[in-house]
XYZ file of C-alpha atoms in Angstrom:
743
model
C -10.925 -18.502 -44.085
C -13.906 -16.322 -44.929
C -14.404 -13.056 -43.163
C -17.091 -13.084 -40.520
C -18.840 -10.475 -38.443
C -18.208 -10.921 -34.731
C -21.605 -9.541 -33.892
C -23.278 -12.518 -35.576
C -20.744 -15.338 -35.842
C -18.420 -17.119 -33.443
C -14.868 -15.922 -32.984
C -11.764 -17.919 -33.749
C -10.300 -19.059 -30.445
C -8.295 -21.970 -29.114
C -7.908 -23.729 -25.797
C -4.474 -22.987 -24.460
C -4.283 -26.338 -22.698
C -3.950 -28.107 -26.046
C -0.886 -26.310 -27.308
C 2.830 -26.384 -26.753
C 2.854 -27.653 -23.161
C 1.911 -24.278 -21.722
C 2.116 -24.809 -17.969
C 0.104 -21.819 -16.804
C 0.873 -18.463 -15.311
C -0.613 -14.984 -15.267
C -2.555 -13.777 -18.286
C -4.060 -10.360 -18.897
C -6.311 -8.975 -21.558
C -7.206 -5.415 -22.585
C -5.864 -3.773 -19.414
C -6.897 -0.128 -19.614
C -6.527 2.443 -16.873
C -7.856 5.953 -17.465
C -7.404 8.946 -15.168
C -8.716 12.492 -15.261
C -6.166 15.287 -15.479
C -6.791 19.011 -15.564
C -5.400 20.926 -18.502
C -5.573 24.657 -19.125
C -6.943 25.632 -22.524
C -7.878 29.161 -23.539
C -7.584 30.293 -19.944
C -9.954 27.601 -18.670
C -9.177 24.421 -16.767
C -10.689 21.427 -18.536
C -10.802 17.787 -17.506
C -8.885 15.543 -19.865
C -8.923 11.749 -19.822
C -5.509 10.156 -20.108
C -4.852 6.472 -20.601
C -2.021 5.389 -18.309
C -2.542 1.861 -19.626
C -3.973 1.291 -23.073
C -5.370 -2.168 -23.932
C -2.355 -4.194 -22.865
C -2.689 -7.913 -23.471
C -0.199 -10.651 -22.784
C 0.993 -13.161 -20.241
C 3.656 -13.951 -17.643
C 4.578 -17.650 -17.794
C 4.803 -19.766 -14.681
C 8.263 -20.711 -13.477
C 9.855 -17.741 -15.234
C 10.891 -14.158 -14.527
C 8.860 -11.663 -16.530
C 10.586 -8.280 -16.667
C 8.608 -5.121 -17.400
C 10.802 -2.450 -18.953
C 10.458 0.811 -20.795
C 11.539 4.450 -20.807
C 10.607 6.859 -18.044
C 6.845 7.385 -17.874
C 6.139 4.141 -19.692
C 3.627 2.992 -17.069
C 5.689 0.140 -15.633
C 4.660 0.614 -12.006
C 1.064 1.302 -13.009
C 1.030 -1.907 -15.024
C 2.461 -3.856 -12.084
C -0.189 -2.383 -9.789
C -2.879 -3.381 -12.268
C -1.720 -6.991 -12.287
C -1.358 -7.058 -8.494
C -4.872 -5.752 -7.843
C -3.585 -2.467 -6.421
C -5.816 -0.270 -8.574
C -9.171 0.568 -7.031
C -12.075 -1.558 -8.140
C -13.893 -0.038 -11.099
C -10.958 2.135 -12.209
C -9.310 -0.647 -14.185
C -10.787 -2.182 -17.309
C -9.522 -5.526 -18.438
C -9.264 -9.127 -17.441
C -6.637 -10.973 -15.421
C -6.386 -14.761 -15.271
C -4.201 -17.067 -13.224
C -3.626 -20.573 -14.599
C -6.663 -20.094 -16.822
C -8.945 -18.885 -14.040
C -10.303 -15.339 -13.948
C -9.216 -13.729 -10.681
C -10.329 -10.720 -8.691
C -8.138 -8.341 -6.673
C -9.228 -10.195 -3.545
C -7.896 -13.495 -4.852
C -4.723 -11.873 -6.160
C -4.027 -10.593 -2.639
C -4.329 -14.118 -1.253
C -2.109 -15.781 -3.831
C 0.570 -13.165 -4.388
C 3.257 -11.088 -2.711
C 4.233 -7.539 -3.664
C 7.726 -6.291 -2.825
C 7.793 -2.501 -2.877
C 10.704 -0.462 -4.164
C 11.493 0.783 -0.652
C 12.436 -1.727 2.037
C 9.902 -1.151 4.810
C 11.125 -3.149 7.806
C 11.478 -2.583 11.537
C 15.088 -1.442 12.015
C 15.582 -2.875 15.509
C 14.597 -6.443 14.647
C 17.200 -8.939 13.480
C 16.963 -10.782 10.168
C 15.887 -13.953 11.969
C 13.288 -12.155 14.098
C 11.851 -10.359 11.068
C 11.390 -13.604 9.155
C 10.037 -15.450 12.209
C 7.353 -12.796 12.747
C 6.493 -13.027 9.039
C 6.182 -16.793 9.496
C 3.872 -16.265 12.481
C 1.665 -13.995 10.371
C 1.586 -16.038 7.171
C 1.949 -19.691 8.187
C -0.866 -19.780 10.709
C -1.193 -22.502 13.300
C 1.566 -24.850 12.203
C 4.021 -25.900 14.887
C 6.776 -23.562 16.011
C 9.353 -26.204 15.054
C 8.084 -26.219 11.464
C 8.136 -22.415 11.343
C 11.708 -22.280 12.581
C 12.752 -24.949 10.103
C 11.188 -23.028 7.246
C 12.784 -19.748 8.322
C 16.222 -21.338 8.650
C 15.875 -22.874 5.199
C 14.774 -19.556 3.712
C 17.701 -17.746 5.323
C 20.047 -20.200 3.648
C 18.300 -19.896 0.274
C 18.494 -16.100 0.391
C 22.161 -16.133 1.356
C 21.535 -14.417 4.696
C 23.230 -16.897 7.025
C 26.039 -14.520 7.964
C 23.524 -11.726 8.712
C 21.123 -13.964 10.627
C 21.440 -12.130 13.969
C 22.151 -8.660 12.579
C 19.681 -5.815 13.047
C 17.924 -4.592 9.908
C 19.138 -1.100 10.785
C 18.356 2.340 9.405
C 19.990 5.736 9.045
C 20.753 5.905 12.746
C 21.491 2.249 13.452
C 24.076 0.151 11.684
C 22.560 -2.977 10.188
C 22.579 -5.231 7.152
C 23.725 -4.086 3.714
C 21.355 -2.794 1.056
C 21.359 -6.051 -0.879
C 20.749 -8.073 2.274
C 17.917 -5.762 3.290
C 16.297 -6.228 -0.108
C 16.585 -10.017 0.223
C 15.000 -9.841 3.676
C 12.100 -7.861 2.159
C 11.674 -10.590 -0.418
C 11.888 -13.287 2.248
C 9.176 -11.635 4.342
C 6.745 -11.824 1.452
C 7.595 -15.296 0.150
C 7.686 -17.117 3.486
C 4.268 -18.624 2.716
C 5.198 -19.692 -0.812
C 3.009 -17.407 -2.953
C 2.225 -18.527 -6.480
C 2.610 -14.920 -7.713
C 5.457 -12.572 -6.890
C 5.513 -8.906 -7.922
C 8.625 -6.771 -7.432
C 8.817 -3.051 -8.106
C 12.388 -2.090 -9.082
C 14.071 -4.733 -6.868
C 17.565 -3.592 -7.938
C 17.010 0.126 -7.291
C 19.804 1.660 -5.224
C 21.969 -1.472 -5.255
C 25.427 -1.966 -6.701
C 25.813 -4.374 -9.612
C 26.879 -7.324 -7.460
C 24.075 -6.897 -4.945
C 21.564 -6.389 -7.758
C 22.712 -9.590 -9.459
C 22.483 -11.515 -6.177
C 18.919 -10.300 -5.622
C 17.753 -11.258 -9.135
C 19.575 -14.588 -8.822
C 17.531 -15.396 -5.718
C 14.361 -14.266 -7.488
C 15.333 -16.531 -10.399
C 15.518 -19.484 -8.003
C 12.096 -18.606 -6.609
C 10.665 -18.576 -10.125
C 12.235 -21.921 -10.978
C 10.593 -23.375 -7.866
C 7.233 -22.827 -9.566
C 6.181 -19.233 -8.880
C 5.122 -16.689 -11.471
C 7.418 -13.676 -11.050
C 6.749 -10.237 -12.553
C 9.135 -7.380 -11.877
C 9.891 -3.911 -13.150
C 13.529 -3.142 -13.756
C 15.547 -0.226 -15.074
C 18.746 -0.719 -17.084
C 19.641 -4.288 -16.047
C 23.235 -5.417 -16.432
C 24.215 -8.059 -18.957
C 24.450 -10.642 -16.168
C 20.928 -9.852 -14.998
C 19.598 -10.044 -18.566
C 20.709 -13.676 -18.693
C 18.387 -14.417 -15.762
C 15.300 -12.844 -17.380
C 13.024 -15.254 -19.240
C 10.231 -13.067 -20.571
C 10.158 -9.379 -21.483
C 7.273 -6.917 -21.653
C 8.287 -3.544 -23.050
C 5.975 -0.569 -22.537
C 5.935 3.065 -23.625
C 3.302 5.593 -22.604
C 1.079 2.813 -21.344
C 1.146 0.826 -24.598
C 2.692 -2.517 -25.441
C 5.839 -2.201 -27.557
C 7.179 -5.743 -27.362
C 6.519 -9.038 -25.640
C 8.624 -12.163 -25.757
C 12.058 -13.521 -24.992
C 14.820 -10.948 -24.380
C 16.942 -12.966 -26.814
C 14.476 -12.260 -29.624
C 14.544 -8.454 -29.418
C 17.067 -8.360 -32.269
C 14.616 -10.241 -34.502
C 11.905 -7.767 -33.543
C 14.216 -4.908 -34.546
C 14.964 -6.525 -37.905
C 11.253 -6.876 -38.586
C 10.944 -3.144 -37.896
C 13.632 -2.528 -40.509
C 16.595 -1.957 -38.170
C 18.996 -4.505 -39.596
C 22.221 -2.759 -38.583
C 22.494 -3.004 -34.801
C 25.904 -2.033 -33.377
C 27.602 -5.117 -31.965
C 28.504 -3.363 -28.737
C 24.931 -2.100 -28.283
C 22.477 -3.856 -25.964
C 19.498 -4.737 -28.149
C 16.941 -3.875 -25.469
C 18.471 -0.461 -24.824
C 18.696 0.050 -28.578
C 14.971 -0.675 -28.897
C 14.186 1.708 -26.030
C 16.237 4.411 -27.786
C 14.187 3.880 -30.943
C 10.989 4.120 -28.901
C 12.159 7.467 -27.508
C 12.880 8.694 -31.026
C 9.390 7.781 -32.201
C 7.948 9.381 -29.089
C 9.565 12.665 -30.135
C 8.313 12.350 -33.706
C 4.920 13.248 -35.082
C 3.924 9.576 -35.219
C 4.551 8.951 -31.534
C 4.885 5.549 -29.910
C 1.482 4.606 -31.343
C 3.238 3.666 -34.570
C 5.315 1.061 -32.727
C 2.294 -0.104 -30.728
C 0.486 -0.646 -34.011
C 3.453 -2.624 -35.284
C 3.389 -4.823 -32.175
C -0.347 -5.401 -32.639
C -0.742 -5.794 -36.387
C 2.677 -6.002 -37.999
C 2.100 -2.848 -40.021
C 5.647 -1.607 -40.406
C 6.178 1.794 -38.768
C 7.269 4.714 -40.941
C 11.039 5.196 -40.984
C 12.767 7.979 -39.122
C 15.239 10.233 -40.937
C 17.909 12.434 -39.358
C 19.034 15.877 -40.446
C 22.506 17.249 -40.046
C 22.265 17.880 -36.311
C 20.928 14.345 -35.667
C 17.549 15.598 -34.509
C 14.692 13.310 -35.338
C 12.379 14.074 -38.220
C 9.779 11.830 -39.734
C 8.991 10.732 -43.215
C 5.340 10.695 -44.074
C 4.023 7.226 -44.778
C 1.504 6.767 -47.549
C 0.754 3.239 -46.425
C -0.170 3.879 -42.809
C -2.434 6.264 -40.962
C -0.912 7.292 -37.634
C -2.086 4.907 -34.960
C -3.055 7.694 -32.594
C -5.970 8.593 -34.898
C -7.264 5.059 -34.645
C -6.951 5.148 -30.900
C -8.899 8.386 -30.794
C -11.639 6.793 -32.859
C -11.989 4.055 -30.265
C -12.781 6.459 -27.431
C -16.415 7.227 -26.744
C -17.839 10.525 -25.550
C -17.040 9.624 -21.956
C -13.449 8.902 -22.800
C -13.758 5.154 -22.176
C -12.211 2.854 -24.725
C -14.767 0.475 -26.138
C -14.301 -2.691 -28.137
C -16.580 -3.560 -30.968
C -17.093 -3.169 -34.665
C -16.548 -5.665 -37.471
C -13.361 -7.645 -37.430
C -11.609 -9.846 -39.906
C -10.964 -13.528 -39.211
C -7.634 -14.859 -38.012
C -5.540 -16.115 -40.870
C -2.059 -16.009 -42.272
C 1.174 -17.908 -42.590
C 3.319 -18.844 -39.589
C 6.545 -18.949 -41.540
C 6.573 -15.828 -43.633
C 7.891 -12.723 -41.963
C 6.579 -10.546 -44.748
C 3.110 -12.030 -44.233
C 3.702 -11.512 -40.503
C 2.881 -13.780 -37.591
C 3.335 -10.967 -35.063
C 2.260 -10.411 -31.462
C -1.410 -9.439 -31.088
C -3.715 -8.609 -33.950
C -5.080 -5.129 -33.685
C -8.747 -4.578 -32.917
C -8.526 -1.274 -34.756
C -7.939 -2.515 -38.287
C -11.011 -3.636 -40.192
C -9.440 -4.049 -43.612
C -7.224 -7.014 -44.457
C -5.720 -7.293 -40.986
C -5.787 -10.093 -38.481
C -7.660 -9.328 -35.282
C -8.041 -11.042 -31.971
C -10.894 -10.973 -29.505
C -10.813 -11.670 -25.790
C -13.050 -14.440 -24.572
C -14.911 -13.450 -21.421
C -14.515 -16.923 -19.992
C -10.879 -17.467 -20.528
C -8.929 -14.309 -21.153
C -5.804 -14.628 -23.215
C -5.361 -18.287 -22.367
C -8.203 -19.191 -24.723
C -6.904 -17.050 -27.559
C -3.259 -17.484 -28.256
C -1.098 -20.313 -29.439
C 2.488 -19.618 -28.500
C 5.068 -20.574 -31.078
C 8.327 -22.107 -29.933
C 11.259 -19.773 -29.548
C 13.620 -19.315 -32.479
C 16.636 -20.376 -30.471
C 19.252 -23.073 -30.484
C 18.213 -26.316 -28.772
C 20.450 -25.591 -25.759
C 18.870 -22.178 -25.322
C 15.411 -23.674 -25.590
C 16.117 -25.987 -22.698
C 17.044 -23.047 -20.487
C 13.856 -21.218 -21.323
C 11.330 -23.839 -22.374
C 8.230 -21.684 -22.569
C 9.680 -18.466 -23.841
C 7.799 -17.556 -27.006
C 9.280 -16.086 -30.097
C 9.598 -12.331 -29.899
C 6.031 -11.724 -28.865
C 4.730 -13.411 -32.007
C 1.742 -15.678 -31.853
C 0.185 -17.942 -34.433
C -3.431 -18.950 -34.458
C -5.400 -22.103 -34.901
C -8.323 -22.376 -37.243
C -10.282 -24.377 -34.690
C -13.601 -22.653 -34.064
C -15.411 -22.920 -30.780
C -19.070 -22.096 -31.397
C -21.081 -19.797 -29.224
C -18.331 -17.394 -28.237
C -20.040 -14.202 -27.078
C -19.040 -10.777 -28.246
C -17.090 -8.986 -25.539
C -17.980 -5.579 -24.195
C -16.117 -3.228 -21.912
C -18.289 -4.360 -19.018
C -16.805 -7.822 -19.409
C -13.448 -6.465 -18.389
C -14.365 -4.506 -15.275
C -12.360 -5.724 -12.312
C -14.751 -5.753 -9.372
C -13.945 -7.104 -5.940
C -17.467 -8.486 -5.741
C -16.528 -10.945 -8.476
C -14.719 -13.258 -6.091
C -12.943 -16.255 -7.552
C -14.573 -17.243 -10.822
C -17.611 -16.137 -12.771
C -20.624 -18.419 -12.661
C -19.845 -19.916 -16.049
C -16.373 -21.097 -14.967
C -15.958 -24.804 -14.495
C -16.193 -26.499 -11.125
C -12.544 -27.496 -11.474
C -11.586 -23.840 -11.200
C -13.401 -23.593 -7.880
C -11.723 -26.745 -6.636
C -8.288 -25.567 -7.749
C -8.151 -22.815 -5.121
C -9.866 -24.505 -2.197
C -6.441 -25.073 -0.665
C -6.172 -21.324 -0.075
C -8.108 -21.714 3.145
C -9.298 -18.718 5.176
C -8.515 -15.146 4.254
C -6.187 -14.711 7.249
C -3.749 -17.360 8.409
C -4.415 -16.712 12.110
C -7.575 -16.319 14.116
C -8.367 -13.055 15.883
C -6.721 -13.466 19.297
C -3.483 -15.217 18.185
C -3.064 -12.371 15.706
C -3.287 -9.816 18.539
C -0.681 -11.754 20.526
C 1.778 -11.829 17.598
C 1.412 -8.074 17.090
C 1.830 -7.413 20.812
C 5.018 -9.493 20.965
C 6.449 -7.513 18.068
C 5.405 -4.196 19.654
C 6.996 -5.034 23.001
C 10.172 -6.201 21.292
C 10.431 -2.934 19.359
C 9.800 -0.914 22.524
C 12.454 -2.878 24.407
C 14.963 -2.185 21.626
C 13.964 1.489 21.329
C 12.974 2.582 24.854
C 13.644 6.267 24.196
C 10.020 7.166 23.464
C 8.530 5.954 26.748
C 11.596 6.696 28.869
C 11.590 10.291 27.640
C 7.938 10.682 28.680
C 8.634 9.082 32.057
C 11.599 11.369 32.692
C 9.591 14.453 31.690
C 6.655 13.563 33.972
C 9.001 12.736 36.844
C 10.828 16.030 36.484
C 7.580 17.984 36.157
C 6.182 16.185 39.218
C 9.082 17.321 41.386
C 8.851 20.832 39.976
C 5.092 21.078 40.626
C 5.503 19.619 44.114
C 7.986 22.323 45.029
C 6.302 25.266 43.307
C 2.790 24.768 44.720
C 3.827 23.603 48.175
C 1.654 24.911 51.064
C -0.687 27.350 49.289
C -1.911 30.229 51.526
C -5.490 30.140 52.877
C -6.544 33.004 50.653
C -8.193 33.487 47.300
C -4.705 33.595 45.798
C -3.959 30.242 47.367
C -7.102 28.799 45.782
C -6.086 30.288 42.436
C -2.648 28.714 42.781
C -4.178 25.300 43.415
C -6.472 25.683 40.370
C -3.404 26.574 38.315
C -1.735 23.369 39.514
C -4.655 21.250 38.298
C -4.900 22.835 34.865
C -1.145 22.695 34.395
C -1.194 19.007 35.330
C -3.790 18.357 32.658
C -1.726 20.291 30.101
C 1.470 18.440 31.012
C -0.243 15.111 30.458
C -1.677 16.278 27.146
C 1.650 17.571 25.858
C 3.500 14.459 27.059
C 1.586 12.463 24.445
C 2.552 14.710 21.561
C 5.648 12.656 20.865
C 3.308 9.802 19.923
C 2.669 11.599 16.602
C 5.284 9.448 14.819
C 3.688 6.286 16.238
C 1.753 5.344 13.127
C 3.540 7.612 10.652
C 6.695 5.508 11.072
C 4.807 2.250 10.632
C 2.320 3.308 7.967
C 4.152 1.798 4.996
C 4.981 -1.378 6.904
C 1.310 -1.663 7.831
C 0.255 -1.144 4.206
C 2.736 -3.718 2.936
C 1.706 -6.344 5.468
C -2.053 -5.855 5.276
C -2.135 -5.556 1.478
C -1.699 -9.327 1.363
C -3.745 -10.235 4.445
C -0.938 -10.744 6.963
C -3.283 -9.501 9.694
C -6.428 -7.482 10.269
C -6.602 -3.740 10.811
C -8.770 -4.395 13.866
C -6.170 -6.605 15.557
C -3.488 -4.027 14.764
C -5.583 -1.333 16.480
C -6.304 -3.449 19.560
C -2.715 -4.687 19.885
C -1.405 -1.124 19.708
C -3.812 -0.030 22.440
C -2.948 -2.910 24.764
C 0.755 -2.299 24.239
C 0.439 1.281 25.487
C -1.596 0.474 28.633
C 1.188 -0.599 31.057
C 3.498 2.243 30.037
C 0.766 4.851 30.452
C -0.099 3.353 33.839
C 3.509 3.661 34.976
C 3.756 7.292 33.853
C 0.546 8.277 35.671
C 1.613 6.390 38.820
C 5.003 8.125 39.042
C 3.547 11.637 38.678
C 0.609 10.964 40.999
C 2.827 9.490 43.691
C 5.128 12.524 43.667
C 2.559 15.350 43.779
C -0.188 13.748 45.899
C 1.815 13.320 49.054
C 4.019 16.389 48.603
C 1.060 18.758 48.156
C -1.197 16.898 50.624
C -4.107 16.825 48.210
C -7.462 15.682 49.533
C -10.059 13.305 48.186
C -9.386 9.789 46.910
C -5.871 8.986 45.714
C -7.218 6.142 43.549
C -9.578 8.522 41.768
C -6.773 11.057 41.304
C -4.586 8.349 39.756
C -7.370 6.969 37.533
C -8.187 10.440 36.185
C -4.540 10.986 35.246
C -4.280 7.512 33.707
C -7.466 7.773 31.638
C -6.480 11.301 30.631
C -3.237 9.912 29.213
C -5.159 7.150 27.460
C -7.682 9.479 25.789
C -4.973 11.951 24.801
C -2.784 9.186 23.397
C -5.725 7.841 21.370
C -6.361 11.305 19.959
C -2.727 11.807 18.964
C -2.515 8.337 17.382
C -5.658 9.130 15.374
C -4.097 12.380 14.150
C -0.952 10.474 13.112
C -3.068 8.209 10.909
C -4.645 11.147 9.089
C -1.667 13.403 8.412
C 0.970 12.511 5.795
C 4.075 13.598 7.740
C 5.462 14.736 11.084
C 5.269 18.454 10.361
C 1.534 18.465 9.688
C 1.016 16.028 12.546
C 2.655 18.249 15.145
C 0.927 21.319 13.710
C -2.482 19.644 13.996
C -1.858 18.414 17.549
C -0.631 21.838 18.709
C -3.650 23.565 17.143
C -6.118 21.213 18.827
C -4.214 21.471 22.120
C -4.703 25.231 22.078
C -8.424 24.865 21.313
C -8.970 22.232 23.999
C -7.087 24.353 26.530
C -9.107 27.460 25.688
C -12.467 25.727 26.140
C -11.678 23.376 29.049
C -13.325 25.690 31.613
C -10.286 27.320 33.160
C -10.547 30.673 31.387
C -14.339 30.626 31.054
C -16.419 28.069 32.922
C -19.201 26.212 31.189
C -21.851 28.662 32.482
C -20.052 31.722 31.086
C -19.088 30.205 27.714
C -21.194 31.645 24.834
C -23.864 29.210 23.721
C -22.496 29.021 20.197
C -19.145 27.820 21.606
C -20.503 25.525 24.308
C -20.031 22.476 22.076
C -16.265 23.083 22.140
C -16.347 22.686 25.919
C -17.981 19.273 25.426
C -15.493 17.916 22.877
C -12.392 19.231 24.645
C -10.468 16.268 26.044
C -9.070 18.592 28.741
C -12.489 19.464 30.154
C -13.202 16.183 31.888
C -9.867 15.514 33.640
C -9.781 19.153 34.821
C -13.304 18.987 36.242
C -12.675 15.543 37.721
C -9.589 16.742 39.593
C -11.505 19.778 40.904
C -14.413 17.664 42.148
C -12.061 15.220 43.867
C -10.297 18.110 45.635
C -13.190 20.418 46.504
C -16.302 18.235 46.958
C -16.343 19.077 50.686
C -17.486 21.678 53.179
C -13.925 22.199 54.398
C -12.696 25.794 54.324
C -9.894 26.559 51.871
C -9.553 30.310 52.531
C -11.323 33.592 52.954
C -12.514 36.088 50.424
C -11.794 39.828 50.499
C -14.691 40.331 52.898
C -13.341 37.800 55.368
C -15.997 35.201 54.528
C -14.906 31.576 54.589
C -14.757 29.886 51.200
C -15.573 26.164 51.246
C -14.804 23.590 48.601
C -18.437 23.502 47.485
C -18.378 27.297 47.066
C -15.380 26.915 44.744
C -17.124 24.239 42.641
C -20.301 26.349 42.388
C -18.337 29.375 41.218
C -16.657 27.231 38.554
C -19.970 25.698 37.429
C -18.993 22.076 38.127
C -20.823 21.406 41.414
C -23.189 18.470 41.722
C -24.766 17.299 44.958
C -24.218 13.671 43.964
C -20.499 13.151 44.551
C -20.573 9.770 42.768
C -21.191 11.586 39.477
C -17.532 12.459 39.370
C -17.041 8.975 37.904
C -19.028 10.135 34.889
C -15.973 12.194 33.974
C -13.894 9.012 33.858
C -16.510 7.220 31.747
C -16.647 10.133 29.275
C -12.848 10.148 28.978
C -12.915 6.395 28.307
C -15.592 7.042 25.686
C -13.357 9.577 23.931
C -10.449 7.118 24.036
C -12.589 4.427 22.408
C -14.022 6.918 19.904
C -10.593 8.050 18.719
C -9.386 4.449 18.449
C -12.418 3.620 16.334
C -11.657 6.595 14.087
C -8.061 5.370 13.885
C -9.303 1.930 12.838
C -11.614 3.387 10.187
C -8.774 5.430 8.691
C -6.269 2.570 8.500
C -8.917 0.102 7.361
C -10.381 2.122 4.520
C -8.026 5.041 3.815
C -4.538 3.575 4.303
C -4.537 1.647 1.054
C -1.654 1.533 -1.368
C -4.032 1.633 -4.329
C -4.470 3.884 -7.290
C -7.951 5.329 -7.668
């Protein structure tokens, strides 16, 4: 085949649907993820661009388990996040296709499930309850009988029948075992039958038997028709038998792709013909990768071998077995070529002249290896991504070099990452540019040039969320109330504290004298009441911190809306806050014989609790941990207390601090309680000159008097406004900031 210039002639590509019964799956092309890191050079901090992923191309076949492996720092989790759409739009270059259709992060979220390394579940729910709530979220408006049937079937498939009614548990509550908890996590995310399943280190922290059981269940899920991609570290020999496809990475570059059984062939092609019989071939390859990483050639030499078949330079060992390298006259270190492909902005660009695809499929020396490098322009085979089809329009997968019985077990496992190419030419293939590979959430579903069949293929996905707005709120409320019923300590502790403080206040401030000191004592009672109610909400700091990762896991794949989560949380708190305010108000009102309207007194206390609780919940969404959360709440409590009008009334506060009096959530309940008590001409004592002091005189001296007594309800409205404002801020934070995405 004659050499052609890609800038002027069509590329050599092939339709994947015509070859080797390829049944679909996940395909990815030129995945590149670059971050900025600061590095100190010559005493100055300079920004340096680092590729965490470097032009990774390959596929994960449908109905199989694809395992992503590599040494520490290889980029396994980053690669998984890239495939799962968990890298912020615009930060990732490359193209991802599902069953031949280009997909966006939005579509990936609707068709996939992502099981995190940590099991984030509610500890006081049973296995059955956890899966039933997941079914309510993900299965929508199907009948309850069908949901229960599906959950029962899933429990049996996951081997959780004996733990059906056992609590999930945590450090303080005995529950299911680690392996069972991991299987529950998987069940929660596969209840709706996703076509894509991502698992980040699913065997981490498990013993060998539990780890094997987990991967065995994942293997069954894959065989049912899902595309499964997982990262795994040092799998046992039994687990290796369950893995169908292997992607090996090092420093963000592709080292190997293909069947785990063909790693030995890959090693022989590299020149490692003597592999110890007792050595695991995958671990042996990872050891070699580490040795190259410590050499002057780096892992780029092996990445070049995986791309082009250019044999890496050999490694020699001195007497103390430390690695040294032998200079190769036939190969320029790959890292130089990579550097040449980076523009002034540090972004890898494709382009330049390329040679046509050619070569023998049978000759190892002539090489029919993995992907042809885009960096070699002289006598090397290159490949080019097609903007309309990704890898699926490029590669023809050769059958695995296995015995017939092995081939039946793994029908679409390719040879060790090696592809052969067809000479069929499809005219009019455009030249790709880096902009073709930008993953943008605005590119929903398919590009305009995709076929109508691609649009029709995913119409069955239905709406973005399985439930409508109000049923979603009800499901979240039921779960909230169930958790509160199982863990009543939080609200009971507040109720006990307010009850105790009510009795204490009722006895301390009983029958104040008709003097200025008596008036001062009553003012102290009101401000202390406001402070008690503010501090009683401080233990709500863990409210969202405890649930943050569960919220992220559930909303990352559209289980429910952030808005319904916010509203359900608010409604859940309302009856408990009402009970707390009622108990305290009932104790102190009658014991101290307060005047005014009891209903207003109760409403002020209730709304004060509501606004304070909303503020604390907002703080818990912003801070990363309990320590900073409590520190922030205590700091704001001190500020609100200082500017509430007790120490300096609004008339005496310096003008440049008057705004603090307006934003203090203690100002309005304090003033409301004073107006309710003293909006009268009744005498409450005498001053030092023997002059009677009326309630209106007290309000005027404090700067809160208004002739229109009905304006005291403005204080309640303002407190409600602050409660709504803080809930809106809470919603904004969890909607736009609580994302488990790399930037």
